[in-house]
XYZ file of C-alpha atoms in Angstrom:
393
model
C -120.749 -178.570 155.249
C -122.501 -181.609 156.972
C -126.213 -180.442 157.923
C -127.237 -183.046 160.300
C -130.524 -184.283 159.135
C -133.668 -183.794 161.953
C -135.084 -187.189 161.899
C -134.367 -190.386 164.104
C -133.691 -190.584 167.802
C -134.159 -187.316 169.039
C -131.285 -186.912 171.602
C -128.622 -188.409 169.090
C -130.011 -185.086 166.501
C -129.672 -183.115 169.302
C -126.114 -184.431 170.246
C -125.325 -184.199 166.192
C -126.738 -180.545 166.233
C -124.606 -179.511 169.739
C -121.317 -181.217 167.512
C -122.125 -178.728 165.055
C -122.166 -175.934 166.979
C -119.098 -176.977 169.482
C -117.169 -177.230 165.978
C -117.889 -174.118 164.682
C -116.963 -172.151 168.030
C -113.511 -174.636 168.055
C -112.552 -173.587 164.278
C -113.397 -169.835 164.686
C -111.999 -169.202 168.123
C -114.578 -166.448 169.058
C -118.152 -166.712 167.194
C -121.946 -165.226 167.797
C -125.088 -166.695 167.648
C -125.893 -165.388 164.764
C -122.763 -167.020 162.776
C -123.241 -170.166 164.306
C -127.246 -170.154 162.662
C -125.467 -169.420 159.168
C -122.617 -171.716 159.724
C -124.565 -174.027 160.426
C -128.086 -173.313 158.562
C -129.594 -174.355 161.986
C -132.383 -171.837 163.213
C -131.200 -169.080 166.004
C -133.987 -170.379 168.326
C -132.015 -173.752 168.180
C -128.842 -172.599 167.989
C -129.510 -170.403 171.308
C -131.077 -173.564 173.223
C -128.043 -175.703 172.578
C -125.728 -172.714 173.370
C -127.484 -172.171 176.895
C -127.212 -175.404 177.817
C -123.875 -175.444 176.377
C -122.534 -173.213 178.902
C -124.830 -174.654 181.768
C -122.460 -177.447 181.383
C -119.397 -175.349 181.169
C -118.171 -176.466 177.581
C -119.183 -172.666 176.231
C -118.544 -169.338 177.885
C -119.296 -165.670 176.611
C -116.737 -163.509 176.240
C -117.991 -160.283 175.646
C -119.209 -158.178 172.514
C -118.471 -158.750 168.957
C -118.314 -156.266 166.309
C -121.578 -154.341 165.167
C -123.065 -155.355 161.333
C -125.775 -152.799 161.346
C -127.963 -153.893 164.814
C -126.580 -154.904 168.646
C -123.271 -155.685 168.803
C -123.553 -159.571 169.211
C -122.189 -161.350 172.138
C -119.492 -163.893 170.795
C -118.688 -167.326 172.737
C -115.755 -169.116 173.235
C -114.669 -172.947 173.915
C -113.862 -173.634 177.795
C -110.452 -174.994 177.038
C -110.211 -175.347 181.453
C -113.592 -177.776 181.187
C -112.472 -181.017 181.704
C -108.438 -181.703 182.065
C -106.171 -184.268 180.965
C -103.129 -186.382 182.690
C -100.164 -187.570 180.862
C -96.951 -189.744 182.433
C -93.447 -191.134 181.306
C -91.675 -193.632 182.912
C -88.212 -193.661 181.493
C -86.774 -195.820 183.709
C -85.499 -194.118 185.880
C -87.342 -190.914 186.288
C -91.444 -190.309 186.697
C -92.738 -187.278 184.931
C -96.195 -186.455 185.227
C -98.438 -183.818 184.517
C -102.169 -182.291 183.913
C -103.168 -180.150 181.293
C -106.451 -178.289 180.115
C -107.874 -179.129 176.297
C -105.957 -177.289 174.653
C -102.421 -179.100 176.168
C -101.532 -176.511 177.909
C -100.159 -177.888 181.437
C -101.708 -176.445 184.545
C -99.383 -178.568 186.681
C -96.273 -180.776 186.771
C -94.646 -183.137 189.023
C -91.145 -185.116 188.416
C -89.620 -188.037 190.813
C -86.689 -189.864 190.783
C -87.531 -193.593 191.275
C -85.716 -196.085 193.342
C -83.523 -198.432 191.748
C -83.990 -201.192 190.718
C -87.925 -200.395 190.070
C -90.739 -202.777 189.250
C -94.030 -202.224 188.067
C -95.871 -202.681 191.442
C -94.318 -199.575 192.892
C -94.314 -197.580 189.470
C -98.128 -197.863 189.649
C -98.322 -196.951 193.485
C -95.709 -193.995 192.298
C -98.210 -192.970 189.006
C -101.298 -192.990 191.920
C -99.716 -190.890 194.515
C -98.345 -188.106 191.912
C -102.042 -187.821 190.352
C -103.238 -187.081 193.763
C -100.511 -184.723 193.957
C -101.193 -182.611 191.112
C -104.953 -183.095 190.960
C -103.952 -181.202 194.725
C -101.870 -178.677 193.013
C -103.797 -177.652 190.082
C -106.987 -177.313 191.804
C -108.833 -180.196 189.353
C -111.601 -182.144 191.053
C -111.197 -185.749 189.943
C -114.898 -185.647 188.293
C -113.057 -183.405 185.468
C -110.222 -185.848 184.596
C -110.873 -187.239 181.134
C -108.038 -190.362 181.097
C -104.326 -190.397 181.306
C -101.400 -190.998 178.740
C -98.929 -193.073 179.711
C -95.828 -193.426 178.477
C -93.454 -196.847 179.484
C -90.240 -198.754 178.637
C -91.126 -201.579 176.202
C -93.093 -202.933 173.268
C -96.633 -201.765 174.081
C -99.886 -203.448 172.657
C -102.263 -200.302 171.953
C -104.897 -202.571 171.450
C -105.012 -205.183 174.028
C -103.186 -202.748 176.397
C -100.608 -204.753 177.143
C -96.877 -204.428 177.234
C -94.898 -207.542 175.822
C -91.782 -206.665 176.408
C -90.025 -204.521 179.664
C -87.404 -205.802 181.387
C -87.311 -202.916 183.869
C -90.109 -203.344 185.148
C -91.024 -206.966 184.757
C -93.943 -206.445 182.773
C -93.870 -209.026 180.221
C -97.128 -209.602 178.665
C -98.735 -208.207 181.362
C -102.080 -206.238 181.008
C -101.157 -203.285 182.342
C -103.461 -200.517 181.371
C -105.736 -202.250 182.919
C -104.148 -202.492 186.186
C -103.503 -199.066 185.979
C -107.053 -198.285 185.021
C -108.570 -200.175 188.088
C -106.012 -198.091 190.585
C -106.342 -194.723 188.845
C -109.934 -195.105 188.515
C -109.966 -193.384 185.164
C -109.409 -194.383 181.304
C -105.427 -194.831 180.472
C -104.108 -194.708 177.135
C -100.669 -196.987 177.549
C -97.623 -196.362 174.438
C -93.725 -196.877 174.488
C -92.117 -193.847 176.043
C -90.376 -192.473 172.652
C -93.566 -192.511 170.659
C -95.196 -190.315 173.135
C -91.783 -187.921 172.668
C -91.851 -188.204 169.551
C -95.667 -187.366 168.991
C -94.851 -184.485 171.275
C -91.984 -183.226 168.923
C -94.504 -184.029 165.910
C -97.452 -181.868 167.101
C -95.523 -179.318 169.154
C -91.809 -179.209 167.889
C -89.779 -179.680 165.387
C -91.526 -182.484 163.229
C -94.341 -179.224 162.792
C -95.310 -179.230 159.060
C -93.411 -182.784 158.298
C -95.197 -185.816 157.271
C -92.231 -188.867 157.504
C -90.127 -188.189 160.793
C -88.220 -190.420 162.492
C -87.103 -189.788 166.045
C -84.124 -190.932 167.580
C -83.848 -191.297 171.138
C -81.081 -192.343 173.404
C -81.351 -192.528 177.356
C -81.353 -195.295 179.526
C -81.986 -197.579 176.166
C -81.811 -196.606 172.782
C -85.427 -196.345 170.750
C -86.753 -194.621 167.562
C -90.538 -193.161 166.546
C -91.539 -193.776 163.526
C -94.289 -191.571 161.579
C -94.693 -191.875 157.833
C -97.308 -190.036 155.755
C -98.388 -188.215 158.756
C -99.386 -191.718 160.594
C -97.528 -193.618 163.400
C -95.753 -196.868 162.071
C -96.045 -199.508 164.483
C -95.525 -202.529 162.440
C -97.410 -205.679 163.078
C -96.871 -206.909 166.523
C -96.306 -202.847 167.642
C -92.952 -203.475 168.386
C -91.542 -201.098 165.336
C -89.055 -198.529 166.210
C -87.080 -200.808 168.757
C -83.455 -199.655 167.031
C -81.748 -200.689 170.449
C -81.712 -204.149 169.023
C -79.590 -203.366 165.640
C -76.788 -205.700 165.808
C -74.364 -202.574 165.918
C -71.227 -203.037 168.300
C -69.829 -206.029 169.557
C -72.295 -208.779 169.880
C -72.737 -210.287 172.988
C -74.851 -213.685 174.461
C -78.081 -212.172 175.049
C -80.910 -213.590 177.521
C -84.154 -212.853 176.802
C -84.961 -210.113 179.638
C -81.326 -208.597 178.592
C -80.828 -205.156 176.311
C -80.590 -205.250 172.745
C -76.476 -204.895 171.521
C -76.503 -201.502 170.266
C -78.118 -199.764 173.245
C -76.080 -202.154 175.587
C -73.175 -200.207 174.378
C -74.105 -196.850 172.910
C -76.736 -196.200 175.349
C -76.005 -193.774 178.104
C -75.254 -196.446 180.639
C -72.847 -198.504 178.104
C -71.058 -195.180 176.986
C -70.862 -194.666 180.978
C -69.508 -198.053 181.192
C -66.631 -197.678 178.316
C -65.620 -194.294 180.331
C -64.933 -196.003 183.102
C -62.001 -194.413 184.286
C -61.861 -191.801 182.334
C -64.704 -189.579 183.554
C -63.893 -190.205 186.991
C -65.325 -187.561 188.174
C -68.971 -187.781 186.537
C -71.889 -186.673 188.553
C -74.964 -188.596 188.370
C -77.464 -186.780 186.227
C -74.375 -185.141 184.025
C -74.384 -185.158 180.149
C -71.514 -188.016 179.494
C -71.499 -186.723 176.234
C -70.797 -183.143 177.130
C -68.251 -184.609 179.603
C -66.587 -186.336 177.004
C -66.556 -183.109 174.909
C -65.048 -181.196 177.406
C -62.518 -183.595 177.836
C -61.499 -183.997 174.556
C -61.334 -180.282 173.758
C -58.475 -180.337 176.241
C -57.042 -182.638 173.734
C -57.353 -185.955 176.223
C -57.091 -188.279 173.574
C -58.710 -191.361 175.158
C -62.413 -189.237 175.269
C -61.131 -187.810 171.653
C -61.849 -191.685 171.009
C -64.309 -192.388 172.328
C -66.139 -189.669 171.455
C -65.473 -190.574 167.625
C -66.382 -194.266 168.326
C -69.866 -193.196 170.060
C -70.698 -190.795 167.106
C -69.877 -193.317 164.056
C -72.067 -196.044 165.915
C -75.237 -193.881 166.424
C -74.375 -193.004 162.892
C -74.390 -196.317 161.591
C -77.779 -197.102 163.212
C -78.754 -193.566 161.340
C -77.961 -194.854 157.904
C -80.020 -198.344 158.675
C -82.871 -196.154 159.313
C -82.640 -194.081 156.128
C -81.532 -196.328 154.528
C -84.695 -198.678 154.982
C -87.602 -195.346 155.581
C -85.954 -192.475 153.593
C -87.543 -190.169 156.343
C -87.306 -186.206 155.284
C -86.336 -185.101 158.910
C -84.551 -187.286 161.511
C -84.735 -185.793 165.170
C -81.664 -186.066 167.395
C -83.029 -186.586 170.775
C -82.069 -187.665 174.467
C -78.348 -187.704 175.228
C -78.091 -186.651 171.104
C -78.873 -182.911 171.976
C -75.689 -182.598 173.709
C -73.416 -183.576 170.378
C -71.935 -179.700 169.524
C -72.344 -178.288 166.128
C -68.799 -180.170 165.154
C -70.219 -183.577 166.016
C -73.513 -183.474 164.236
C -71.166 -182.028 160.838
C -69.462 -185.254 161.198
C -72.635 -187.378 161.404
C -74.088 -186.098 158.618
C -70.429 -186.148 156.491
C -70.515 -189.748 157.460
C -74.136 -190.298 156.111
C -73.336 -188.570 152.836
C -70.781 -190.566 152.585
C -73.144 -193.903 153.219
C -76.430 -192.970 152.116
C -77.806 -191.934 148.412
C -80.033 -189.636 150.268
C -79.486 -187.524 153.788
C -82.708 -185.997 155.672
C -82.782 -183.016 157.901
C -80.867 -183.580 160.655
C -82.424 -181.800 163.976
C -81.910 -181.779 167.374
C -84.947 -182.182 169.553
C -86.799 -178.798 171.020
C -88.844 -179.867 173.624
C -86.336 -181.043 176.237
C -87.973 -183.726 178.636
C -91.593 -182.125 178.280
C -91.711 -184.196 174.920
C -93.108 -187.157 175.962
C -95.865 -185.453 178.220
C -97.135 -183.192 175.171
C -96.654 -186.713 173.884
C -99.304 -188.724 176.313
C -101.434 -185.779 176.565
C -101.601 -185.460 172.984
C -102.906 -189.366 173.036
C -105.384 -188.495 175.419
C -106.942 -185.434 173.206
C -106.903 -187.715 169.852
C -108.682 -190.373 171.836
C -111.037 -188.441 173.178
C -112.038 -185.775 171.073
C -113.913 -182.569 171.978
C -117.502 -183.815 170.856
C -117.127 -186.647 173.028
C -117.504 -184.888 175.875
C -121.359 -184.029 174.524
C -121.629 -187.851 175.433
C -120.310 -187.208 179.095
C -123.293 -187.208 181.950
């Protein structure tokens, strides 16, 4: 146990001492006085002065009596999860979801709009500004209490620098856009491609729970991968890791630079769309074309029979480049892959025995769509971590 030591600059002790005690009421859920003193070897006179002021700035509440030891029954305090809120957002390209959340995740509102097409990133940012009025309107936040936002886009994103290098969609291409975002939000923004914030969301709150090498596999609009190993997000070194859409699988076509990578100009949802041309005549927009092309082929219709079989053996072949290269132990089937039936994902994985000396876990993504926001919310909390907010005035 660290003891912070009372010498120096007396507000940074102070702030050390209040980090102490924040912790200890964080890791035990419900704690007195009292425990706090022992926990923490401060005295109780301290420990009380930091709690009052504590919950003068709302990070501490009490929340009733604890169990008797022999004297009073203490009063035990509890962490203000509803203190300050966080925003998180995913662009996927065509869809805007956005939501708030308290400090412990959980979301207090939500908010979901289908973008015009084609987009750019002017209106994306107008869109990202009028749905944070909107659900700082519906959950009741003040703006005051909004720590930063996550944001998830299409692209190669520069944590760093904040930049995206590479986005097509929206014509940001090298642009520095969590700073533009920053200057019209008026609030800190944490900017990451859109399937690292899913798959940090399936990491933390799904699936990849108790996993330390995950890869996730997402196909949409594009096709893109996550990539965590040893419990840490690999980026590689220009951040542009994970971008599977550009495995030369299918037929190879002249590309220009702002164009799609081959295999997700095929096997994404708009190229399987475009080979079923025809065939699923009668799609709706927003259907599964996968579940369509189930359906179709269960009525023995042999032309979505193969197709089907063609769209499963190419994601599988970008599969068995992944393990083959990152031996992950779980690989999460995500996107338009949650709709591939139990007979499907048997002949995935018979196909990767069959290619690969070693198979991992196949699973099918849990968290639906809210992925990516327990995703960007999740980037928000790491980045700003509860004892920060001892350093907000």
């Amino acid at each position: 146990m660290r003891v912070p030591k009372k010498t120096g600059n007396s507000k940074r002790v102070k702030n050390l001492n209040k980090e102490e005690v924040l912790q200890q009421v964080i890791l035990h859920g419900q704690i007195s006085r009292a425990d706090i003193s022992k926990q923490t070897q401060l005295s109780r006179p301290c420990v009380s002065s930091l709690v009052d002021e504590m919950i003068q700035e709302g990070l501490l509440y009490e929340v009733g009596m604890g169990d008797s030891k022999g004297g009073r029954k203490p009063i035990l305090l509890e962490y203000n999860y509803q203190a300050y809120a966080i925003a998180g957002a995913i662009f996927d390209g065509s869809t805007l979801e956005m939501a708030i959340a308290d400090l412990k995740g959980e979301f207090l509102a939500r908010y979901s709009k289908r973008l015009a097409q084609p987009e750019n990133g002017e209106t994306v940012i107008e869109d990202l500004a009028a749905g944070l009025e909107r659900l700082l309107f519906q959950s009741g936040i003040s703006r005051d209490r909004l720590l930063g936002m996550g944001v998830g886009v299409q692209g190669v994103t520069q944590r760093n620098s904040g930049t995206v290098s590479f986005s097509p969609s929206t014509g940001w291409m090298g642009s520095p856009i969590q700073h533009t975002i920053q200057a019209r939000l008026g609030l800190p923004v944490i900017i990451d491609n859109d399937v690292n914030m899913m798959t940090l969301g399936e990491y933390v709150r799904g699936v990849g729970v108790g996993h330390s090498n995950v890869v996730y596999m997402y196909v949409g609009t594009g096709i893109g991968s996550g990539i965590i190993l040893d419990g840490q997000f690999y980026r590689g070194s220009r951040e542009a890791a994970g971008e599977i859409g550009f495995m030369m699988i299918g037929p190879v076509h002249n590309r220009t630079k702002r164009a799609a990578g081959v295999f997700e100009t095929h096997y994404s949802v708009p190229g399987i769309v475009q080979h079923a041309k025809g065939l699923l005549s009668d799609l709706q927009e927003g259907s599964s074309v996968i579940k369509e092309l189930i359906r179709h082929a269960r009525l023995q219709n042999a032309d979505a029979q193969q197709l089907l079989e063609e769209v499963y053996r190419h994601w599988a072949y970008g599969m068995a480049n992944i393990i083959s290269v990152l031996n992950p132990e779980l690989l999460i089937l995500s996107g338009e892959m949650v709709h591939v039936d139990e007979e499907g994902v048997k002949r995935i994985h018979d196909w990767l025995t069959e290619w690969v000396p070693e198979v991992p876990c196949l699973e099918k993504a849990s968290l639906g769509e809210q992925a990516g926001l327990i995703g960007a919310v999740h980037s928000v909390l790491e980045a700003f971590p509860s004892t920060k907010l001892l350093d907000k005035e």
